[in-house]
Tab-separated table of C-alpha atoms in Angstrom:
chain	number	residue	atom	x	y	z
A	1024	MET	CA	44.866	-78.067	-30.901
A	1025	LEU	CA	43.568	-75.517	-28.381
A	1026	LEU	CA	43.317	-73.114	-30.875
A	1027	ILE	CA	41.127	-75.039	-32.921
A	1028	LEU	CA	38.860	-75.674	-30.229
A	1029	ASN	CA	38.602	-72.071	-29.000
A	1030	LEU	CA	37.881	-71.157	-32.590
A	1031	HIS	CA	34.624	-73.687	-32.407
A	1032	VAL	CA	33.942	-72.430	-29.080
A	1033	PHE	CA	33.789	-68.371	-30.601
A	1034	ARG	CA	31.839	-69.564	-33.905
A	1035	TRP	CA	29.265	-71.773	-31.693
A	1036	TRP	CA	28.576	-68.497	-29.356
A	1037	LYS	CA	28.768	-66.073	-32.425
A	1038	ASN	CA	26.469	-67.842	-34.495
A	1039	LEU	CA	24.366	-68.678	-31.222
A	1040	GLY	CA	23.185	-64.693	-31.560
A	1041	LEU	CA	22.878	-63.801	-27.623
A	1042	ILE	CA	24.986	-61.139	-27.420
A	1043	GLU	CA	23.748	-59.417	-30.472
A	1044	TYR	CA	19.698	-59.981	-29.092
A	1045	ASN	CA	20.849	-59.385	-25.452
A	1046	THR	CA	23.374	-56.455	-25.406
A	1047	PHE	CA	23.489	-56.557	-21.629
A	1048	ALA	CA	24.568	-59.582	-20.880
A	1049	LYS	CA	28.218	-60.272	-20.346
A	1050	ASP	CA	30.588	-61.681	-22.826
A	1051	ARG	CA	32.690	-63.991	-21.245
A	1052	LEU	CA	33.388	-66.520	-23.251
A	1053	VAL	CA	37.618	-66.077	-23.125
A	1054	GLU	CA	37.492	-66.182	-19.191
A	1055	SER	CA	35.235	-69.326	-19.242
A	1056	PHE	CA	37.265	-71.004	-21.494
A	1057	LEU	CA	40.194	-70.260	-20.433
A	1058	CYS	CA	39.183	-71.184	-16.438
A	1059	VAL	CA	37.820	-74.535	-17.929
A	1060	THR	CA	41.423	-75.237	-19.488
A	1061	GLY	CA	43.223	-74.572	-16.566
A	1062	ILE	CA	41.149	-76.944	-15.201
A	1063	THR	CA	41.840	-80.053	-17.426
A	1064	VAL	CA	44.910	-79.482	-19.742
A	1065	GLU	CA	45.121	-82.956	-21.223
A	1066	PRO	CA	44.130	-83.301	-25.023
A	1067	GLN	CA	41.978	-86.217	-24.154
A	1068	TYR	CA	39.538	-83.637	-22.183
A	1069	ALA	CA	38.920	-81.126	-25.369
A	1070	LEU	CA	35.285	-82.070	-25.043
A	1071	PHE	CA	34.505	-81.695	-21.773
A	1072	ARG	CA	36.396	-77.838	-22.162
A	1073	LYS	CA	34.170	-77.278	-25.007
A	1074	CYS	CA	30.794	-78.601	-22.988
A	1075	LEU	CA	31.789	-76.883	-19.988
A	1076	SER	CA	32.604	-73.346	-21.438
A	1077	LYS	CA	29.457	-73.478	-23.200
A	1078	VAL	CA	27.576	-74.424	-20.026
A	1079	ILE	CA	29.216	-71.799	-18.100
A	1080	ASN	CA	28.125	-69.037	-20.875
A	1081	PHE	CA	24.517	-69.914	-20.428
A	1082	ILE	CA	24.975	-69.771	-16.683
A	1083	VAL	CA	26.290	-66.305	-17.044
A	1084	VAL	CA	23.533	-64.843	-19.511
A	1085	MET	CA	20.807	-66.494	-17.057
A	1086	ASP	CA	22.117	-64.640	-14.178
A	1087	ASP	CA	22.416	-61.235	-16.486
A	1088	LEU	CA	18.948	-62.195	-17.326
A	1089	HIS	CA	17.757	-62.672	-13.637
A	1090	ASP	CA	19.802	-59.608	-12.051
A	1091	ILE	CA	18.432	-57.263	-14.787
A	1092	TYR	CA	14.485	-57.722	-16.687
A	1093	GLY	CA	13.485	-59.814	-13.364
A	1094	SER	CA	10.922	-58.474	-11.193
A	1095	LEU	CA	11.043	-60.070	-7.550
A	1096	GLU	CA	7.615	-61.878	-8.260
A	1097	GLU	CA	8.861	-63.285	-11.604
A	1098	LEU	CA	12.141	-63.674	-9.584
A	1099	GLU	CA	11.003	-66.154	-7.330
A	1100	PHE	CA	9.069	-67.693	-9.438
A	1101	PHE	CA	11.890	-68.670	-11.635
A	1102	THR	CA	14.500	-69.599	-8.842
A	1103	ARG	CA	11.381	-72.043	-7.646
A	1104	ALA	CA	11.647	-73.576	-10.916
A	1105	ILE	CA	15.033	-74.049	-11.186
A	1106	ASP	CA	15.291	-75.340	-7.692
A	1107	ARG	CA	12.204	-77.931	-8.914
A	1108	PHE	CA	14.609	-78.755	-11.594
A	1109	VAL	CA	17.757	-79.321	-10.108
A	1110	THR	CA	15.889	-81.711	-7.007
A	1111	SER	CA	13.931	-83.712	-9.440
A	1112	TYR	CA	17.056	-84.737	-11.469
A	1113	ARG	CA	18.366	-87.765	-10.632
A	1114	TYR	CA	21.824	-88.837	-11.104
């Protein structure tokens, strides 16, 4: 079962195409999936593992974009936009 979920996440990541277009980004799919698997081992949390692995990978790519391509002014603008999004989100 774990292998099937892992293959699903790998196929999703490959079809997304982020690594082919952004060669600078780290490919941390295995690390994120294993980290999430260590947190939630039970079979009923399979969907949670898939979703959290995807979120972690997006965060890694955004962090790499932030570190490599941004000028100081652009990064301040981007950081403020993310802060506004996070503070406006209601739980």
